[in-house]
Short mmCIF file of C-alpha atoms and ligand atoms in Angstrom, two decimals:
data_model
loop_
_atom_site.label_atom_id
_atom_site.label_comp_id
_atom_site.label_asym_id
_atom_site.label_seq_id
_atom_site.Cartn_x
_atom_site.Cartn_y
_atom_site.Cartn_z
CA MET A 90 91.62 107.85 101.10
CA GLY A 91 90.81 110.46 103.68
CA ASN A 92 93.83 111.95 105.32
CA ALA A 93 93.46 114.23 108.28
CA SER A 94 97.13 114.90 108.93
CA SER A 95 99.03 117.60 107.11
CA PRO A 96 102.55 117.05 105.84
CA GLN A 97 104.17 119.35 108.37
CA GLN A 98 103.28 116.93 111.12
CA THR A 99 105.94 114.66 109.72
CA TRP A 100 108.66 117.00 110.87
CA SER A 101 109.78 117.41 114.44
CA GLN A 102 108.50 120.06 116.83
CA ARG A 103 111.23 122.25 115.52
CA PHE A 104 108.87 123.36 112.78
CA GLU A 105 106.17 125.88 113.58
CA ALA A 106 104.87 127.05 110.26
CA ALA A 107 103.42 125.06 107.41
CA LEU A 108 105.15 124.75 104.08
CA HIS A 109 104.05 127.22 101.45
CA PRO A 110 101.60 125.26 99.28
CA ALA A 111 103.57 125.91 96.12
CA ILE A 112 106.77 124.79 97.83
CA ALA A 113 105.00 121.67 99.08
CA ARG A 114 104.07 120.88 95.51
CA PHE A 115 107.57 121.66 94.32
CA ASN A 116 109.06 119.39 96.95
CA ALA A 117 106.72 116.49 96.48
CA SER A 118 107.60 113.38 94.53
CA ILE A 119 104.41 111.38 95.13
CA ASP A 120 103.21 111.99 91.57
CA PHE A 121 105.98 109.81 90.24
CA ASP A 122 107.44 107.80 93.12
CA ILE A 123 104.08 106.09 93.61
CA GLU A 124 105.65 103.76 91.04
CA LEU A 125 107.74 102.42 93.93
CA ILE A 126 104.88 101.66 96.27
CA GLU A 127 104.95 97.88 96.15
CA PHE A 128 108.72 97.85 96.56
CA ASP A 129 108.43 100.32 99.42
CA ILE A 130 105.98 98.02 101.18
CA THR A 131 108.15 94.95 100.59
CA GLY A 132 111.20 96.81 101.87
CA SER A 133 109.34 97.99 104.96
CA GLN A 134 108.10 94.50 105.71
CA ALA A 135 111.67 93.22 105.68
CA HIS A 136 112.73 96.10 107.90
CA ALA A 137 109.90 95.34 110.37
CA ARG A 138 110.87 91.66 110.47
CA MET A 139 114.47 92.61 111.12
CA LEU A 140 113.42 94.95 113.94
CA ALA A 141 111.46 92.10 115.54
CA LYS A 142 114.23 89.56 115.06
CA THR A 143 116.80 91.76 116.72
CA GLY A 144 114.41 92.56 119.60
CA ILE A 145 114.27 96.26 118.73
CA ILE A 146 110.49 95.82 118.64
CA SER A 147 108.47 92.85 119.92
CA ALA A 148 107.54 89.91 117.75
CA ALA A 149 103.87 90.87 118.05
CA GLU A 150 104.60 94.42 116.92
CA GLY A 151 106.59 93.08 114.00
CA GLU A 152 103.64 90.92 113.00
CA GLN A 153 101.25 93.86 113.21
CA LEU A 154 103.47 95.99 111.01
CA VAL A 155 103.93 93.29 108.40
CA LYS A 156 100.19 92.60 108.26
CA GLY A 157 99.27 96.25 108.22
CA LEU A 158 101.68 96.87 105.36
CA GLU A 159 100.12 93.98 103.48
CA GLN A 160 96.75 95.62 103.95
CA VAL A 161 98.10 98.87 102.50
CA ARG A 162 99.30 96.85 99.51
CA GLN A 163 95.87 95.28 99.04
CA GLU A 164 94.14 98.65 99.33
CA TYR A 165 96.49 100.07 96.74
CA ARG A 166 95.91 97.19 94.36
CA ALA A 167 92.17 97.51 94.81
CA GLY A 168 92.37 101.18 93.94
CA GLN A 169 91.27 102.21 97.43
CA PHE A 170 94.48 103.93 98.41
CA ASN A 171 95.42 106.85 96.20
CA PRO A 172 97.80 109.10 98.07
CA GLY A 173 97.70 112.68 96.85
CA ILE A 174 99.96 115.68 96.84
CA ASP A 175 99.70 116.34 100.58
CA GLU A 176 101.69 113.18 101.18
CA GLU A 177 105.02 114.51 99.84
CA ASP A 178 106.32 111.10 98.88
CA VAL A 179 105.45 107.43 98.71
CA HIS A 180 107.42 106.62 101.87
CA PHE A 181 105.41 109.02 104.01
CA ALA A 182 102.19 107.97 102.33
CA VAL A 183 102.66 104.31 103.16
CA GLU A 184 103.79 104.96 106.73
CA ARG A 185 100.87 107.25 107.37
CA ARG A 186 98.30 104.89 105.97
CA LEU A 187 99.87 102.06 107.96
CA THR A 188 99.53 104.07 111.15
CA GLU A 189 95.89 104.82 110.36
CA LEU A 190 95.32 101.09 109.99
CA VAL A 191 97.33 99.64 112.88
CA GLY A 192 97.46 102.56 115.29
CA ASP A 193 100.47 103.74 117.28
CA VAL A 194 102.61 100.71 116.53
CA GLY A 195 102.81 102.05 112.98
CA LYS A 196 104.96 104.85 114.34
CA LYS A 197 107.62 102.29 115.24
CA LEU A 198 108.25 101.27 111.64
CA HIS A 199 110.75 104.03 111.01
CA THR A 200 112.97 103.01 113.96
CA ALA A 201 116.61 102.61 112.87
CA ARG A 202 115.88 103.73 109.36
CA SER A 203 115.89 106.90 107.28
CA ARG A 204 114.11 107.74 104.07
CA ASN A 205 117.59 107.93 102.58
CA ASP A 206 118.36 104.24 102.92
CA GLN A 207 114.68 103.47 102.36
CA VAL A 208 114.44 105.16 98.98
CA GLY A 209 117.73 103.61 97.91
CA THR A 210 116.39 100.18 98.82
CA ASP A 211 113.10 100.76 96.98
CA THR A 212 114.84 101.96 93.84
CA ARG A 213 117.10 98.93 93.75
CA LEU A 214 114.18 96.55 94.30
CA TYR A 215 112.31 98.27 91.47
CA LEU A 216 115.26 98.09 89.12
CA ARG A 217 116.00 94.46 89.89
CA HIS A 218 112.44 93.63 88.91
CA GLN A 219 112.53 95.73 85.75
CA ILE A 220 115.88 94.31 84.65
CA GLY A 221 114.31 90.85 84.88
CA GLN A 222 111.42 91.99 82.69
CA LEU A 223 113.73 93.61 80.16
CA ARG A 224 115.90 90.54 79.86
CA GLN A 225 112.83 88.44 79.15
CA GLN A 226 111.71 90.91 76.51
CA ILE A 227 115.14 90.77 74.87
CA ARG A 228 114.84 86.99 74.75
CA GLU A 229 111.45 87.26 73.02
CA PHE A 230 112.81 89.76 70.53
CA GLN A 231 115.74 87.49 69.77
CA SER A 232 113.54 84.48 69.25
CA VAL A 233 111.44 86.43 66.73
CA LEU A 234 114.62 87.42 64.88
CA LEU A 235 115.76 83.81 64.93
CA ASP A 236 112.43 82.65 63.48
CA GLN A 237 112.72 85.18 60.67
CA ALA A 238 116.34 84.25 60.09
CA THR A 239 115.44 80.55 59.89
CA GLN A 240 113.00 81.34 57.10
CA HIS A 241 115.47 83.48 55.20
CA ILE A 242 118.75 81.62 55.19
CA GLU A 243 118.67 81.44 51.40
CA THR A 244 117.09 84.82 50.81
CA LEU A 245 119.76 87.17 49.51
CA ILE A 246 119.96 90.83 50.39
CA PRO A 247 122.46 93.44 49.23
CA GLY A 248 125.06 94.13 51.89
CA TYR A 249 126.28 97.70 52.26
CA THR A 250 129.22 99.70 53.46
CA HIS A 251 128.88 103.49 53.31
CA LEU A 252 125.31 102.70 52.24
CA GLN A 253 126.80 101.65 48.89
CA ARG A 254 126.22 98.15 47.58
CA ALA A 255 129.16 96.10 48.80
CA GLN A 256 128.67 92.33 48.81
CA PRO A 257 125.49 90.25 48.83
CA LEU A 258 124.44 88.56 52.06
CA SER A 259 122.15 85.92 53.39
CA LEU A 260 119.25 87.84 54.95
CA ALA A 261 119.53 85.51 57.94
CA HIS A 262 123.10 86.69 58.44
CA HIS A 263 121.92 90.28 58.50
CA LEU A 264 119.22 89.50 61.06
CA LEU A 265 121.62 87.47 63.18
CA ALA A 266 123.80 90.55 63.59
CA TYR A 267 120.96 92.01 65.69
CA VAL A 268 120.70 88.82 67.70
CA GLU A 269 124.36 89.27 68.60
CA MET A 270 123.94 92.94 69.54
CA THR A 271 120.99 92.19 71.76
CA GLN A 272 122.84 89.24 73.24
CA ARG A 273 125.40 91.70 74.54
CA ASP A 274 122.52 93.81 75.86
CA TRP A 275 121.14 90.80 77.68
CA GLU A 276 124.52 90.04 79.18
CA ARG A 277 125.17 93.67 80.05
CA LEU A 278 121.91 93.92 81.95
CA GLY A 279 122.91 90.80 83.88
CA ASP A 280 126.15 92.49 84.77
CA VAL A 281 124.46 95.72 85.84
CA TYR A 282 122.14 93.61 87.98
CA LYS A 283 125.08 92.58 90.14
CA ARG A 284 125.56 96.19 91.18
CA VAL A 285 121.86 96.85 91.63
CA ASP A 286 121.68 93.82 93.87
CA ILE A 287 123.34 95.42 96.91
CA SER A 288 121.34 96.53 99.94
CA PRO A 289 121.80 100.02 101.37
CA LEU A 290 119.14 99.35 104.03
CA GLY A 291 120.48 100.04 107.50
CA SER A 292 122.81 102.81 106.31
CA GLY A 293 120.43 105.14 108.15
CA ALA A 294 120.47 108.79 107.18
CA LEU A 295 124.20 108.59 106.45
CA ALA A 296 126.12 107.22 109.42
CA GLY A 297 124.46 103.98 110.40
CA THR A 298 122.30 103.65 113.53
CA THR A 299 122.59 103.30 117.28
CA PHE A 300 120.20 100.32 117.25
CA PRO A 301 121.53 96.73 117.11
CA ILE A 302 120.17 96.09 113.62
CA ASP A 303 121.04 93.15 111.42
CA ARG A 304 121.58 94.49 107.93
CA HIS A 305 122.49 91.13 106.50
CA TYR A 306 119.24 89.59 107.71
CA ALA A 307 117.10 92.34 106.12
CA ALA A 308 119.12 92.06 102.93
CA GLU A 309 118.61 88.32 102.87
CA LEU A 310 114.86 88.73 103.28
CA LEU A 311 114.86 91.02 100.26
CA GLY A 312 117.01 88.66 98.23
CA PHE A 313 119.98 91.05 98.00
CA SER A 314 123.24 89.23 97.54
CA ARG A 315 125.34 91.83 99.36
CA VAL A 316 125.07 94.89 101.58
CA TYR A 317 126.84 98.22 101.09
CA GLU A 318 130.07 98.25 103.08
CA ASN A 319 129.93 101.96 103.79
CA SER A 320 126.83 103.81 104.98
CA LEU A 321 127.71 107.09 103.25
CA ASP A 322 128.20 105.28 99.97
CA GLY A 323 125.06 103.25 100.62
CA VAL A 324 122.75 106.26 100.76
CA SER A 325 124.39 108.36 98.07
CA ASP A 326 125.46 105.89 95.40
CA ARG A 327 123.55 106.01 92.14
CA ASP A 328 126.19 104.34 89.98
CA PHE A 329 123.81 101.46 89.46
CA ALA A 330 121.21 103.80 87.97
CA ILE A 331 123.76 105.32 85.61
CA GLU A 332 125.01 101.91 84.57
CA PHE A 333 121.46 100.86 83.91
CA ALA A 334 120.76 103.98 81.85
CA CYS A 335 123.90 103.22 79.87
CA ALA A 336 122.84 99.62 79.21
CA ALA A 337 119.39 100.92 78.27
CA SER A 338 120.93 103.45 75.88
CA LEU A 339 122.83 100.71 74.10
CA ILE A 340 119.65 98.67 73.73
CA MET A 341 118.12 101.74 72.13
CA VAL A 342 121.14 102.19 69.84
CA HIS A 343 120.54 98.67 68.55
CA LEU A 344 116.79 99.01 68.20
CA SER A 345 117.22 102.35 66.50
CA ARG A 346 119.67 100.99 63.95
CA LEU A 347 117.26 98.22 63.03
CA ALA A 348 114.43 100.77 62.96
CA GLU A 349 116.42 102.90 60.55
CA GLU A 350 117.02 99.91 58.29
CA VAL A 351 113.34 98.98 58.27
CA ILE A 352 112.47 102.57 57.36
CA LEU A 353 114.90 102.44 54.44
CA TRP A 354 113.77 98.97 53.39
CA ALA A 355 110.13 100.06 53.33
CA SER A 356 110.85 103.03 51.08
CA GLU A 357 110.06 103.03 47.38
CA GLU A 358 113.77 103.41 46.76
CA PHE A 359 114.62 100.06 48.40
CA ARG A 360 111.35 98.10 48.33
CA PHE A 361 112.89 95.30 50.42
CA VAL A 362 109.94 94.95 52.82
CA THR A 363 106.22 95.54 52.78
CA LEU A 364 104.75 96.91 55.98
CA LYS A 365 101.61 95.15 57.13
CA ASP A 366 98.56 97.24 57.89
CA SER A 367 98.73 96.21 61.56
CA CYS A 368 102.01 98.10 62.00
CA ALA A 369 101.77 101.02 59.60
CA THR A 370 99.76 104.21 59.43
CA GLY A 371 98.38 106.35 56.67
CA SER A 372 98.60 110.02 55.92
CA SER A 373 95.72 112.37 56.61
CA ILE A 374 96.17 114.01 53.22
CA MET A 375 98.16 111.74 50.90
CA PRO A 376 96.03 108.70 50.25
CA GLN A 377 98.82 106.63 48.71
CA LYS A 378 100.98 106.67 51.82
CA LYS A 379 101.84 103.94 54.27
CA ASN A 380 104.15 105.25 56.95
CA PRO A 381 106.63 103.35 59.11
CA ASP A 382 105.59 105.07 62.34
CA VAL A 383 106.69 102.24 64.61
CA PRO A 384 110.38 102.24 63.66
CA GLU A 385 110.34 106.03 63.40
CA LEU A 386 109.07 106.33 66.95
CA VAL A 387 111.65 103.87 68.17
CA ARG A 388 114.36 105.91 66.47
CA GLY A 389 112.91 109.07 67.96
CA LYS A 390 112.51 107.74 71.49
CA THR A 391 116.17 106.73 71.51
CA GLY A 392 117.04 110.38 72.07
CA ARG A 393 115.15 110.68 75.30
CA VAL A 394 116.80 107.58 76.75
CA PHE A 395 120.22 109.06 75.94
CA GLY A 396 118.97 112.25 77.57
CA HIS A 397 118.19 110.42 80.80
CA LEU A 398 121.69 108.95 80.89
CA GLN A 399 123.14 112.42 80.51
CA ALA A 400 120.78 113.81 83.14
CA LEU A 401 121.85 111.18 85.67
CA LEU A 402 125.54 111.74 85.04
CA VAL A 403 125.20 115.48 85.50
CA LEU A 404 122.95 114.98 88.52
CA MET A 405 125.72 113.13 90.32
CA LYS A 406 128.88 114.93 89.35
CA GLY A 407 128.85 117.71 91.90
CA LEU A 408 127.11 116.11 94.85
CA PRO A 409 128.90 116.25 98.18
CA LEU A 410 128.39 113.21 100.40
CA ALA A 411 125.95 111.96 101.35
CA TYR A 412 122.22 112.25 100.52
CA ASN A 413 121.08 115.44 98.80
CA LYS A 414 117.57 116.17 97.68
CA ASP A 415 118.90 116.33 94.13
CA LEU A 416 118.76 112.55 94.26
CA GLN A 417 114.99 112.66 94.10
CA GLU A 418 115.54 113.61 90.45
CA ASP A 419 116.90 110.17 89.61
CA LYS A 420 113.44 108.65 89.57
CA GLU A 421 111.68 110.15 86.59
CA ALA A 422 114.79 109.51 84.50
CA LEU A 423 114.87 105.88 85.58
CA PHE A 424 111.15 105.24 85.29
CA ASP A 425 110.92 106.80 81.86
CA THR A 426 113.98 104.89 80.70
CA VAL A 427 112.39 101.61 81.79
CA LYS A 428 109.03 102.45 80.27
CA THR A 429 110.49 103.67 77.01
CA VAL A 430 112.82 100.72 76.47
CA GLN A 431 110.11 98.23 77.37
CA GLY A 432 107.68 99.90 74.99
CA CYS A 433 110.22 99.96 72.17
CA LEU A 434 111.21 96.34 72.68
CA GLU A 435 107.59 95.30 72.61
CA ALA A 436 106.82 97.31 69.48
CA MET A 437 109.91 96.10 67.61
CA THR A 438 109.15 92.50 68.58
CA ILE A 439 105.67 92.80 67.09
CA LEU A 440 107.00 94.61 64.03
CA MET A 441 109.59 91.94 63.32
CA ARG A 442 107.21 89.09 64.04
CA GLU A 443 104.14 90.13 62.10
CA GLY A 444 104.47 93.73 60.99
CA LEU A 445 106.53 93.32 57.87
CA GLU A 446 107.13 90.95 55.04
CA PHE A 447 110.44 90.58 53.25
CA ARG A 448 109.97 90.82 49.48
CA THR A 449 112.15 87.85 48.66
CA GLU A 450 111.76 88.05 44.87
CA ARG A 451 112.70 91.67 44.84
CA LEU A 452 115.63 91.03 47.23
CA ASN A 453 116.99 88.16 45.18
CA GLN A 454 116.64 90.26 42.07
CA ALA A 455 118.33 93.28 43.67
CA VAL A 456 121.58 91.41 44.16
CA ASN A 457 121.56 90.44 40.48
CA GLU A 458 121.64 93.96 39.16
CA ASP A 459 124.77 95.42 40.67
CA PHE A 460 128.52 95.03 40.88
CA SER A 461 128.54 93.53 44.35
CA ASN A 462 130.23 90.44 42.88
CA ALA A 463 133.30 92.41 41.81
CA THR A 464 135.39 91.24 44.77
CA ASP A 465 134.66 87.70 43.70
CA VAL A 466 136.17 88.32 40.27
CA ALA A 467 139.32 89.58 41.96
CA ASP A 468 139.28 86.58 44.32
CA TYR A 469 138.87 84.31 41.26
CA LEU A 470 142.04 85.63 39.70
CA ALA A 471 143.88 85.67 42.99
CA ALA A 472 143.00 82.00 43.48
CA LYS A 473 144.65 81.36 40.10
CA GLY A 474 147.89 82.93 41.22
CA VAL A 475 147.41 86.55 40.11
CA PRO A 476 148.52 88.78 43.02
CA PHE A 477 145.36 90.17 44.63
CA ARG A 478 146.27 93.84 44.23
CA GLU A 479 146.89 93.30 40.51
CA ALA A 480 143.59 91.44 40.16
CA TYR A 481 141.83 94.20 42.07
CA ASN A 482 143.11 96.82 39.61
CA LEU A 483 142.11 94.74 36.60
CA VAL A 484 138.58 94.29 37.90
CA GLY A 485 138.33 98.00 38.64
CA LYS A 486 138.96 98.62 34.98
CA VAL A 487 136.34 96.05 33.96
CA VAL A 488 133.75 97.70 36.19
CA LYS A 489 134.54 101.05 34.62
CA THR A 490 134.16 99.83 31.03
CA SER A 491 131.07 97.77 31.89
CA LEU A 492 129.42 100.75 33.52
CA ALA A 493 130.15 102.81 30.42
CA ALA A 494 128.68 100.08 28.21
CA GLY A 495 125.62 99.71 30.47
CA LYS A 496 126.51 96.11 31.19
CA LEU A 497 126.84 93.97 34.30
CA LEU A 498 129.76 91.60 34.90
CA LYS A 499 127.59 88.60 34.07
CA ASP A 500 126.95 90.09 30.59
CA LEU A 501 130.61 89.94 29.50
CA THR A 502 131.42 87.26 26.93
CA LEU A 503 134.14 84.71 27.60
CA ASP A 504 136.23 86.42 24.94
CA GLU A 505 135.94 89.71 26.73
CA TRP A 506 136.94 88.02 30.00
CA LYS A 507 139.94 86.44 28.33
CA GLN A 508 141.03 89.78 26.92
CA ILE A 509 141.12 91.09 30.43
CA HIS A 510 143.18 88.15 31.61
CA PRO A 511 143.90 84.76 30.02
CA ALA A 512 143.27 82.98 33.32
CA PHE A 513 139.50 83.44 33.00
CA GLU A 514 137.61 80.26 32.11
CA VAL A 515 133.93 79.55 31.62
CA ASP A 516 133.53 78.86 35.34
CA ILE A 517 133.76 82.63 35.95
CA TYR A 518 130.00 82.85 35.36
CA GLU A 519 129.34 80.39 38.13
CA ALA A 520 131.81 82.17 40.40
CA ILE A 521 130.03 85.50 40.17
CA ALA A 522 126.46 84.26 40.55
CA PRO A 523 125.10 85.95 43.73
CA ARG A 524 124.08 82.69 45.38
CA ARG A 525 127.55 81.33 44.87
CA VAL A 526 129.12 84.60 45.98
CA VAL A 527 127.29 84.33 49.28
CA ALA A 528 127.85 80.60 49.74
CA ALA A 529 131.57 80.99 49.15
CA ARG A 530 132.07 83.26 52.16
CA ASN A 531 132.35 80.29 54.42
CA SER A 532 134.85 81.65 56.89
CA PHE A 533 133.79 81.48 60.55
CA GLY A 534 131.25 84.24 61.24
CA GLY A 535 130.80 84.90 57.51
CA THR A 536 127.64 84.94 55.44
CA GLY A 537 128.13 81.55 53.71
CA PHE A 538 124.96 79.50 54.11
CA ASP A 539 126.73 76.76 56.05
CA GLN A 540 128.17 79.29 58.45
CA VAL A 541 124.79 80.93 58.87
CA ARG A 542 123.14 77.59 59.66
CA GLN A 543 125.75 76.93 62.32
CA ALA A 544 125.42 80.45 63.72
CA LEU A 545 121.65 79.96 63.95
CA GLU A 546 122.18 76.74 65.86
CA ARG A 547 124.55 78.38 68.29
CA ALA A 548 122.17 81.30 68.85
CA ARG A 549 119.26 78.96 69.42
CA SER A 550 121.04 76.87 71.99
CA ARG A 551 122.23 80.01 73.76
CA LEU A 552 118.62 81.09 74.04
CA LYS A 553 117.61 77.78 75.54
CA GLN A 554 120.45 77.63 78.02
CA ASP A 555 119.84 81.04 79.46
CA ALA A 556 116.07 80.88 79.56
N1 LIG B 37 111.50 111.50 98.08
C1 LIG B 37 112.86 111.45 98.48
C2 LIG B 37 113.74 111.02 97.31
O1 LIG B 37 113.22 110.55 96.39
C3 LIG B 37 113.02 110.46 99.60
C4 LIG B 37 114.22 110.69 100.44
C5 LIG B 37 114.09 111.98 101.16
N2 LIG B 37 115.16 112.17 102.08
C6 LIG B 37 115.43 113.34 102.64
N3 LIG B 37 116.45 113.42 103.43
N4 LIG B 37 114.71 114.41 102.38
O2 LIG B 37 114.94 111.16 97.30
#
């Protein structure tokens, strides 16, 4: 879009010389804050309506501004309005284009407002929208996990502590752990939302305004549930952005842990899953390879989200009240956080839905070839009155001799069992069968199949309720 005015004309008559071109570029945020344009327009429309309602401008002028802003929005959507570097930022760009369209009345839009409360409003509107998107994406991800879990209630998988075989699990139980983690993410985002949902509009540059504005009315138009109590806090608070980056970081922690597991599971060493061609890549030199790029990228991208959280914290720690230009630096961190988390959620949802197949035979077989039923032998004796610690020591010895003999617990004869302790009966074989070992852990929240079925039910109804 042609633009005759130069940026310096934005400033008052106090300025005589133009900005050095390199400094203009350095100062400008239009390259990235264009992301806010629709929210900027919406915020300005509410501001214009408020100005008209309070009689600060006439009703007709208010109408003109609202319509003109809508036209800027349509031009932008149609690709006809592409503000460039000479615009400094999105706020100036919109105001200038508006004035080109509606004439002098456009110059009234900025009455009783500053870019400081304006940018704060835009950022909150943006984040409210993105939090809504993210929560929906988490719901989709959870429902994919639930579908997989439903199919794999009776599929067994080795459970680990210290990445050493510990006790066998229902695969559904394992997957449901991620449903719980992401449930907290979903809730946390809802909690952060409460603090994003506060309007700073009308805080002015820092001290409020001499005009008889109605902050509550403008906030209501924008769907904010509260307004900032204090104008200085209103223009300089970025707690909500930090809280969001923290919630986003935790989402990434959870996605990255699952990513790491998928990477392990897909390795030749584990062979628990097969990656489908749609979600794996090959090597340019080693023809046999199928690489888990998707989970690796998710794991890798987690670092940059953590980095943004750190950047925001450090950005804020030394800022005197109120607005400082440093605050312009919050945007790229926020935008990239949103984009990265959304991209990772989408990719992991596809991966878990259709990108991998659990090798159920291999999984069921894996739990048959280890000592992960050793606790159950100790439990068996303990249930027959042998003090648990004593039973534990006895079984430790059995494991040692079995390992030396190249045997598994299920290979011991009844005589051998009885030599260890007379309390062993023939039902020991049943007691240490992996399926039974899993089923028996029927305590609330445990991996027993009945528990897992109930947990699945609870998770499903939670999904429905909140939808
Ligand atoms: N582009 C600026 C930012 O993102 C807008 C606010 C500028 N305010 C100011 N007093 N220079 O923070």
